Short mmCIF file of N, CA and C in Angstrom, two decimals:
data_model
loop_
_atom_site.label_atom_id
_atom_site.label_comp_id
_atom_site.label_asym_id
_atom_site.label_seq_id
_atom_site.Cartn_x
_atom_site.Cartn_y
_atom_site.Cartn_z
N MET A 1 0.73 -1.37 -0.02
CA MET A 1 -0.12 0.11 -0.42
C MET A 1 0.70 1.46 -0.12
N ASN A 2 0.39 2.55 -0.65
CA ASN A 2 1.24 3.22 -1.01
C ASN A 2 1.07 4.57 0.11
N PHE A 3 1.43 5.32 0.73
CA PHE A 3 1.30 6.60 1.40
C PHE A 3 -0.15 7.30 1.02
N HIS A 4 -0.07 7.48 -0.01
CA HIS A 4 -0.96 8.64 -1.02
C HIS A 4 -2.72 7.79 -0.14
N GLU A 5 -2.64 5.88 -0.09
CA GLU A 5 -3.29 5.29 0.05
C GLU A 5 -4.45 5.31 0.96
N THR A 6 -3.30 5.57 2.25
CA THR A 6 -3.77 5.64 3.61
C THR A 6 -4.46 6.58 4.19
N VAL A 7 -5.39 6.24 5.25
CA VAL A 7 -5.97 7.21 5.89
C VAL A 7 -5.03 8.94 6.23
N MET A 8 -3.61 8.28 6.63
CA MET A 8 -2.97 9.85 7.29
C MET A 8 -1.92 10.03 5.35
N GLY A 9 -2.05 9.42 4.95
CA GLY A 9 -1.89 10.07 3.30
C GLY A 9 -2.81 10.83 2.94
N LYS A 10 -4.30 10.54 2.74
CA LYS A 10 -4.97 11.37 2.47
C LYS A 10 -5.35 12.68 3.53
N THR A 11 -5.17 12.27 4.55
CA THR A 11 -5.19 13.71 5.29
C THR A 11 -4.19 14.50 4.52
N PHE A 12 -2.68 14.13 4.65
CA PHE A 12 -1.83 15.09 4.36
C PHE A 12 -2.04 15.76 2.95
N PHE A 13 -2.63 14.90 1.67
CA PHE A 13 -2.28 15.38 0.03
C PHE A 13 -3.55 15.91 0.41
N GLN A 14 -4.74 16.14 1.49
CA GLN A 14 -6.02 16.97 1.06
C GLN A 14 -6.20 17.32 1.96
N GLY A 15 -5.93 17.94 2.84
CA GLY A 15 -5.37 18.90 4.17
C GLY A 15 -4.23 19.45 4.09
N GLN A 16 -3.27 19.25 4.58
CA GLN A 16 -1.82 19.61 5.31
C GLN A 16 -1.06 20.51 3.58
N LEU A 17 -0.91 19.60 2.94
CA LEU A 17 0.16 20.15 1.98
C LEU A 17 -0.22 21.26 1.21
N PRO A 18 -1.98 21.45 1.09
CA PRO A 18 -2.25 22.57 0.24
C PRO A 18 -2.35 24.07 1.30
N LYS A 19 -2.61 23.81 2.47
CA LYS A 19 -1.82 24.27 3.39
C LYS A 19 -0.80 25.43 3.49
N LEU A 20 0.19 24.20 3.78
CA LEU A 20 1.51 24.10 3.14
C LEU A 20 2.06 24.81 1.92
N ILE A 21 1.63 24.11 1.10
CA ILE A 21 1.82 25.37 -0.12
C ILE A 21 1.99 26.54 -0.21
N GLN A 22 0.41 27.24 0.20
CA GLN A 22 -0.20 28.45 0.94
C GLN A 22 0.42 29.43 1.15
N VAL A 23 1.10 29.20 2.64
CA VAL A 23 1.65 29.62 3.12
C VAL A 23 3.17 29.31 2.53
N LEU A 24 3.68 28.76 2.11
CA LEU A 24 5.10 28.85 0.98
C LEU A 24 4.38 30.14 0.05
N SER A 25 3.81 30.02 -0.50
CA SER A 25 3.34 30.98 -1.29
C SER A 25 3.80 32.34 -1.07
N GLN A 26 2.81 32.53 0.65
CA GLN A 26 2.82 33.61 0.95
C GLN A 26 4.40 34.28 1.50
N ILE A 27 5.63 33.79 1.83
CA ILE A 27 6.23 33.74 2.46
C ILE A 27 7.10 34.33 1.18
N ALA A 28 7.08 33.44 0.03
CA ALA A 28 7.49 34.07 -1.29
C ALA A 28 7.12 35.48 -1.26
N GLN A 29 6.03 35.15 -1.47
CA GLN A 29 5.15 36.77 -2.15
C GLN A 29 6.18 38.28 -1.10
N ALA A 30 5.87 37.88 -0.27
CA ALA A 30 6.66 39.03 1.03
C ALA A 30 8.33 38.68 0.90
N LEU A 31 8.85 38.07 0.42
CA LEU A 31 10.38 37.76 0.50
C LEU A 31 10.56 38.99 -1.16
N ASN A 32 9.63 38.74 -1.55
CA ASN A 32 10.01 39.50 -3.51
C ASN A 32 9.15 40.71 -3.26
N ALA A 33 8.08 41.04 -1.85
CA ALA A 33 8.26 42.84 -2.52
C ALA A 33 7.81 42.97 -0.45
N PRO A 34 8.91 43.08 0.16
CA PRO A 34 9.35 43.53 1.60
C PRO A 34 8.55 44.49 2.17
N ARG A 35 8.00 44.14 2.64
CA ARG A 35 7.17 46.73 3.33
C ARG A 35 7.93 46.87 3.59
N PRO A 36 8.03 48.24 3.81
CA PRO A 36 9.43 48.82 4.29
C PRO A 36 8.53 49.52 5.88
N ALA A 37 9.99 48.91 6.61
CA ALA A 37 10.06 49.09 7.82
C ALA A 37 9.64 50.81 8.75
N VAL A 38 10.13 51.29 7.81
CA VAL A 38 9.61 52.93 8.97
C VAL A 38 8.82 53.10 7.35
N LEU A 39 7.48 53.57 7.64
CA LEU A 39 6.78 55.25 6.72
C LEU A 39 7.67 56.96 7.54
N VAL A 40 8.42 57.23 6.00
CA VAL A 40 8.98 58.32 6.73
C VAL A 40 8.09 59.91 6.09
N GLN A 41 7.84 60.82 6.73
CA GLN A 41 6.77 61.45 6.36
C GLN A 41 7.78 62.10 4.85
N PRO A 42 7.06 62.44 3.89
CA PRO A 42 7.48 63.10 2.66
C PRO A 42 7.69 64.62 2.98
N GLU A 43 7.41 65.49 3.54
CA GLU A 43 7.76 66.31 3.93
C GLU A 43 8.58 67.04 5.78
N VAL A 44 10.09 67.20 5.55
CA VAL A 44 9.92 67.45 6.87
C VAL A 44 10.19 69.87 7.20
N PRO A 45 10.17 69.76 8.01
CA PRO A 45 10.43 71.37 7.90
C PRO A 45 12.23 71.88 7.99
N PRO A 46 12.00 72.61 6.97
CA PRO A 46 13.48 72.65 6.72
C PRO A 46 14.07 73.41 7.98
N ASP A 47 13.75 73.60 9.20
CA ASP A 47 14.60 73.86 10.56
C ASP A 47 14.08 73.08 11.56
N PHE A 48 14.19 71.63 10.78
CA PHE A 48 13.59 70.80 11.69
C PHE A 48 15.00 70.36 12.64
N LEU A 49 15.80 70.48 12.45
CA LEU A 49 17.42 70.03 12.89
C LEU A 49 17.43 71.43 14.07
N ALA A 50 17.50 73.06 13.79
CA ALA A 50 17.38 73.55 13.99
C ALA A 50 17.10 73.67 15.50
N GLU A 51 15.90 73.56 15.14
CA GLU A 51 14.37 73.60 16.42
C GLU A 51 15.34 72.26 17.40
N LEU A 52 14.97 71.07 16.56
CA LEU A 52 15.33 70.26 17.85
C LEU A 52 17.00 70.50 18.47
N TYR A 53 17.84 70.65 18.11
CA TYR A 53 19.25 71.06 18.86
C TYR A 53 18.46 72.74 19.96
N HIS A 54 18.00 73.76 19.38
CA HIS A 54 17.68 74.97 20.34
C HIS A 54 16.48 73.96 20.98
N GLY A 55 16.21 72.75 21.52
CA GLY A 55 15.45 72.89 22.61
C GLY A 55 13.94 72.11 22.32
N ASN A 56 13.54 73.21 21.58
CA ASN A 56 12.55 72.85 20.84
C ASN A 56 11.44 71.90 20.69
N PHE A 57 12.06 71.07 20.56
CA PHE A 57 11.93 69.67 20.52
C PHE A 57 12.49 68.71 21.53
N ASP A 58 12.10 68.08 22.65
CA ASP A 58 12.91 67.15 23.09
C ASP A 58 12.01 65.76 23.64
N PRO A 59 12.45 65.01 22.76
CA PRO A 59 11.74 63.84 23.06
C PRO A 59 12.37 62.72 24.67
N SER A 60 13.17 63.92 25.73
CA SER A 60 13.11 62.76 26.82
C SER A 60 13.58 64.28 27.47
N ASP A 61 13.70 63.55 28.72
CA ASP A 61 13.84 65.04 29.92
C ASP A 61 15.51 64.38 30.64
N VAL A 62 17.22 64.58 29.80
CA VAL A 62 17.35 64.00 30.23
C VAL A 62 18.93 64.85 31.77
N PRO A 63 18.54 64.08 33.16
CA PRO A 63 19.22 65.12 33.64
C PRO A 63 20.66 65.13 33.82
N GLU A 64 21.18 66.56 34.47
CA GLU A 64 23.07 66.73 33.86
C GLU A 64 24.27 65.64 34.84
N THR A 65 24.42 65.33 34.14
CA THR A 65 25.80 64.24 34.43
C THR A 65 26.32 65.02 35.48
N GLN A 66 26.73 64.69 36.00
CA GLN A 66 27.88 65.08 37.34
C GLN A 66 28.98 65.35 37.68
N GLU A 67 29.58 64.95 36.44
CA GLU A 67 31.05 66.16 35.39
C GLU A 67 30.55 67.65 34.90
N ILE A 68 29.18 67.51 34.34
CA ILE A 68 29.08 68.64 33.79
C ILE A 68 28.55 69.54 35.16
N ALA A 69 28.02 69.24 35.92
CA ALA A 69 27.27 70.02 37.29
C ALA A 69 28.73 70.24 38.27
N ASP A 70 29.87 69.40 38.14
CA ASP A 70 31.12 69.98 38.57
C ASP A 70 32.41 71.09 37.84
N SER A 71 31.65 70.45 36.52
CA SER A 71 32.88 71.65 35.58
C SER A 71 31.79 72.47 35.68
N ASN A 72 30.39 73.03 36.10
CA ASN A 72 29.87 74.12 35.99
C ASN A 72 30.49 75.15 37.16
N ARG A 73 30.11 74.42 38.84
CA ARG A 73 30.79 75.06 39.53
C ARG A 73 31.72 75.53 39.81
N GLU A 74 32.58 74.85 39.59
CA GLU A 74 33.99 74.79 39.28
C GLU A 74 34.41 76.77 38.03
N ILE A 75 33.61 76.29 37.27
CA ILE A 75 33.50 77.91 36.47
C ILE A 75 32.95 79.12 37.02
N SER A 76 31.50 78.78 37.68
CA SER A 76 31.58 79.81 38.48
C SER A 76 32.97 80.44 39.76
N ARG A 77 33.21 79.38 40.21
CA ARG A 77 34.32 80.03 41.32
C ARG A 77 34.79 81.05 40.84
N PHE A 78 35.38 80.47 39.21
CA PHE A 78 36.92 80.74 38.37
C PHE A 78 36.00 82.93 37.68
N GLN A 79 35.38 81.93 37.71
CA GLN A 79 34.06 83.71 37.18
C GLN A 79 34.18 84.69 37.98
N GLU A 80 33.57 84.21 39.62
CA GLU A 80 33.56 85.06 40.63
C GLU A 80 35.57 85.61 41.07
N THR A 81 36.14 84.43 40.80
CA THR A 81 37.73 85.17 41.57
C THR A 81 38.03 86.08 40.24
N LEU A 82 37.97 86.13 39.37
CA LEU A 82 38.05 87.06 38.32
C LEU A 82 37.17 88.08 37.87
N ARG A 83 36.22 88.70 38.50
CA ARG A 83 35.25 89.61 38.00
C ARG A 83 35.95 90.39 40.35
N ALA A 84 36.62 89.74 41.15
CA ALA A 84 36.23 90.38 41.82
C ALA A 84 37.65 90.69 41.65
N ALA A 85 38.91 90.46 41.19
CA ALA A 85 40.00 90.78 40.49
C ALA A 85 40.13 91.79 39.48
N LEU A 86 39.16 91.89 39.12
CA LEU A 86 39.02 92.95 37.47
C LEU A 86 38.39 94.05 37.02
N PRO A 87 39.41 95.12 36.83
CA PRO A 87 37.90 96.35 37.05
C PRO A 87 36.96 96.78 36.19
N GLU A 88 35.89 96.62 36.55
CA GLU A 88 35.01 97.23 35.43
C GLU A 88 34.97 96.77 34.23
N SER A 89 35.47 97.74 33.24
CA SER A 89 35.83 98.41 32.18
C SER A 89 36.07 96.69 31.15
N VAL A 90 36.96 95.88 32.49
CA VAL A 90 37.99 94.79 31.98
C VAL A 90 36.75 93.92 31.82
N TRP A 91 35.90 93.46 33.62
CA TRP A 91 35.33 92.43 32.64
C TRP A 91 34.52 92.87 31.95
N GLU A 92 33.92 93.82 30.87
CA GLU A 92 32.86 93.62 29.96
C GLU A 92 33.55 93.40 29.19
N GLN A 93 34.75 93.34 28.90
CA GLN A 93 35.40 93.01 28.00
C GLN A 93 35.50 92.00 27.50
N ILE A 94 35.66 91.45 28.88
CA ILE A 94 35.50 90.40 29.00
C ILE A 94 34.19 88.94 28.48
N GLU A 95 33.32 88.96 29.26
CA GLU A 95 31.54 88.99 28.81
C GLU A 95 31.67 89.47 27.03
N THR A 96 31.86 90.17 26.62
CA THR A 96 31.91 90.64 25.55
C THR A 96 32.67 89.59 24.78
N TYR A 97 33.67 88.82 24.83
CA TYR A 97 34.39 88.47 24.08
C TYR A 97 33.76 86.43 24.47
N ARG A 98 33.32 86.63 25.83
CA ARG A 98 32.95 85.15 26.29
C ARG A 98 32.14 85.07 25.42
N ASP A 99 30.66 86.48 24.87
CA ASP A 99 29.47 86.29 24.55
C ASP A 99 29.50 85.66 22.67
N LEU A 100 30.67 86.60 22.47
CA LEU A 100 31.05 85.33 20.83
C LEU A 100 31.78 84.56 20.94
N LEU A 101 32.49 84.25 22.11
CA LEU A 101 32.68 82.48 21.52
C LEU A 101 31.73 81.76 21.94
N ASP A 102 30.87 81.92 22.81
CA ASP A 102 29.17 81.23 23.55
C ASP A 102 28.28 80.61 21.93
N ALA A 103 28.56 82.37 20.53
CA ALA A 103 28.24 81.86 19.66
C ALA A 103 28.98 81.26 18.92
N ARG A 104 29.42 81.76 18.44
CA ARG A 104 30.41 80.81 16.89
C ARG A 104 30.51 79.40 18.08
N SER A 105 30.71 78.78 19.16
CA SER A 105 30.66 77.43 19.46
C SER A 105 28.76 77.10 19.49
N ILE A 106 27.83 77.65 19.41
CA ILE A 106 26.40 77.28 19.41
C ILE A 106 26.28 77.27 18.24
N ARG A 107 26.60 78.12 16.90
CA ARG A 107 26.61 77.87 15.47
C ARG A 107 28.03 76.43 15.28
N GLN A 108 28.46 76.33 15.76
CA GLN A 108 29.76 74.83 15.02
C GLN A 108 28.65 73.70 15.75
N SER A 109 28.48 74.01 16.76
CA SER A 109 28.05 72.59 17.25
C SER A 109 26.16 72.70 16.27
N GLU A 110 26.22 73.41 15.99
CA GLU A 110 24.35 73.17 15.71
C GLU A 110 25.27 72.47 13.99
N GLN A 111 25.88 72.93 13.44
CA GLN A 111 26.55 72.03 12.53
C GLN A 111 26.92 71.16 12.52
N ALA A 112 27.30 70.53 13.36
CA ALA A 112 27.86 69.05 13.60
C ALA A 112 26.60 68.32 14.12
N PHE A 113 25.71 68.70 15.27
CA PHE A 113 24.86 68.15 15.25
C PHE A 113 23.64 67.71 13.57
N THR A 114 23.88 68.83 13.23
CA THR A 114 23.05 68.69 12.29
C THR A 114 24.05 67.43 11.30
N ALA A 115 25.07 67.08 10.80
CA ALA A 115 25.43 67.03 10.24
C ALA A 115 25.87 65.77 10.52
N GLY A 116 25.68 65.55 12.04
CA GLY A 116 25.70 63.92 12.63
C GLY A 116 24.34 63.33 12.77
N PHE A 117 22.97 63.73 12.41
CA PHE A 117 22.21 63.16 12.60
C PHE A 117 21.12 62.61 10.76
N ARG A 118 22.29 63.94 10.26
CA ARG A 118 21.82 63.03 9.35
C ARG A 118 22.48 62.43 8.77
N CYS A 119 24.46 61.88 9.12
CA CYS A 119 24.69 60.95 9.07
C CYS A 119 23.61 59.50 9.35
N ALA A 120 23.50 59.90 10.49
CA ALA A 120 22.97 58.60 11.27
C ALA A 120 21.54 58.09 10.77
N SER A 121 20.66 59.50 9.91
CA SER A 121 19.41 59.18 9.64
C SER A 121 20.20 58.77 8.21
N THR A 122 20.77 58.65 7.33
CA THR A 122 21.23 58.09 6.04
C THR A 122 21.29 57.09 6.17
N MET A 123 22.36 56.65 7.57
CA MET A 123 22.68 54.92 7.80
C MET A 123 21.21 53.96 8.30
N LEU A 124 20.43 54.91 9.03
CA LEU A 124 18.90 53.61 9.16
C LEU A 124 18.22 53.88 7.79
N ALA A 125 17.92 55.44 6.83
CA ALA A 125 17.53 55.11 6.16
C ALA A 125 17.77 53.36 4.40
N ALA A 126 19.79 53.18 4.42
CA ALA A 126 20.51 52.72 4.22
C ALA A 126 20.17 51.51 4.42
N GLY A 127 20.24 50.97 5.68
CA GLY A 127 19.63 49.55 6.79
C GLY A 127 18.11 49.52 6.08
N LEU A 128 17.42 50.63 6.38
CA LEU A 128 15.57 49.75 5.46
C LEU A 128 15.48 50.05 4.21
N SER A 129 16.16 50.54 3.41
CA SER A 129 16.11 50.15 2.48
C SER A 129 16.40 48.56 1.85
N ALA A 130 15.54 48.54 0.55
CA ALA A 130 15.61 47.35 0.42
C ALA A 130 17.07 46.64 -0.87
N PRO A 131 17.19 45.47 -0.43
CA PRO A 131 19.04 45.65 -0.60
C PRO A 131 18.53 45.51 -2.59
N PRO A 132 19.78 45.79 -3.32
CA PRO A 132 19.66 46.06 -4.73
C PRO A 132 19.50 44.01 -4.80
N ALA A 133 18.44 44.12 -6.66
CA ALA A 133 18.56 42.96 -6.83
C ALA A 133 19.41 41.97 -7.16
N GLY A 134 20.34 43.00 -7.60
CA GLY A 134 21.68 41.34 -8.28
C GLY A 134 23.51 41.96 -7.01
N GLY A 135 22.51 42.43 -5.72
CA GLY A 135 23.63 42.24 -4.58
C GLY A 135 24.60 43.31 -4.71
N VAL A 136 24.87 43.66 -4.15
CA VAL A 136 25.50 44.88 -3.46
C VAL A 136 27.16 45.01 -4.73
N ALA A 137 27.01 44.23 -5.09
CA ALA A 137 28.76 44.26 -6.26
C ALA A 137 27.53 44.22 -7.58
N ALA A 138 26.41 44.79 -8.02
CA ALA A 138 25.80 44.34 -9.54
C ALA A 138 25.63 46.35 -8.38
N GLU A 139 25.37 46.58 -7.83
CA GLU A 139 24.84 48.04 -8.39
C GLU A 139 26.32 48.90 -8.02
N LYS A 140 27.39 48.05 -7.34
CA LYS A 140 28.93 49.13 -7.68
C LYS A 140 29.13 48.75 -8.99
N GLY A 141 29.17 47.71 -9.94
CA GLY A 141 29.48 47.44 -11.14
C GLY A 141 28.69 48.69 -11.71
N GLN A 142 27.05 48.86 -11.33
CA GLN A 142 26.22 49.97 -12.37
C GLN A 142 26.59 51.17 -12.03
N LYS A 143 27.65 51.28 -10.82
CA LYS A 143 27.91 52.81 -10.54
C LYS A 143 29.38 52.71 -11.53
N ASP A 144 30.16 51.68 -11.44
CA ASP A 144 31.20 52.04 -12.02
C ASP A 144 31.14 52.48 -13.30
N ALA A 145 30.63 51.37 -13.83
CA ALA A 145 29.86 51.38 -15.77
C ALA A 145 29.10 53.16 -15.90
N LYS A 146 28.49 53.56 -15.15
CA LYS A 146 27.80 55.24 -15.01
C LYS A 146 29.58 55.80 -14.83
N ALA A 147 29.79 55.47 -13.97
CA ALA A 147 30.76 56.60 -13.66
C ALA A 147 32.42 56.39 -15.41
N ASP A 148 32.21 55.20 -15.71
CA ASP A 148 32.85 55.94 -17.56
C ASP A 148 31.98 56.50 -18.36
#
């Protein structure tokens, strides 16, 4: 007696095999057309990163570290010592100089933050995108061919 002639064989071929084929077909379809892992807004405000940097968008409230608190106390003590030792006109010049340095530091930090955020976003998008049809080597070959 052959397997397909037994009760178990008939159960397998009539019930389980069609379900197995259906599931394998669904898996194959999912692999051929993967859904995007993330839906990205089509429009991001041009000042989003600057607003994020300046604290107008705060996804979490991070407490100050002990190192930063210690540095702030040390800076305050040093400023008090300087202020007591210098005439008012010199102190005003130092304040103006410090304001200029702070403004430049903010612009540099904002630029570095924007560059880092864009790099991280690009890395994330590259990791979530579908791989090229022929693999990375095929994509590289296409880029090399375009360069020629």
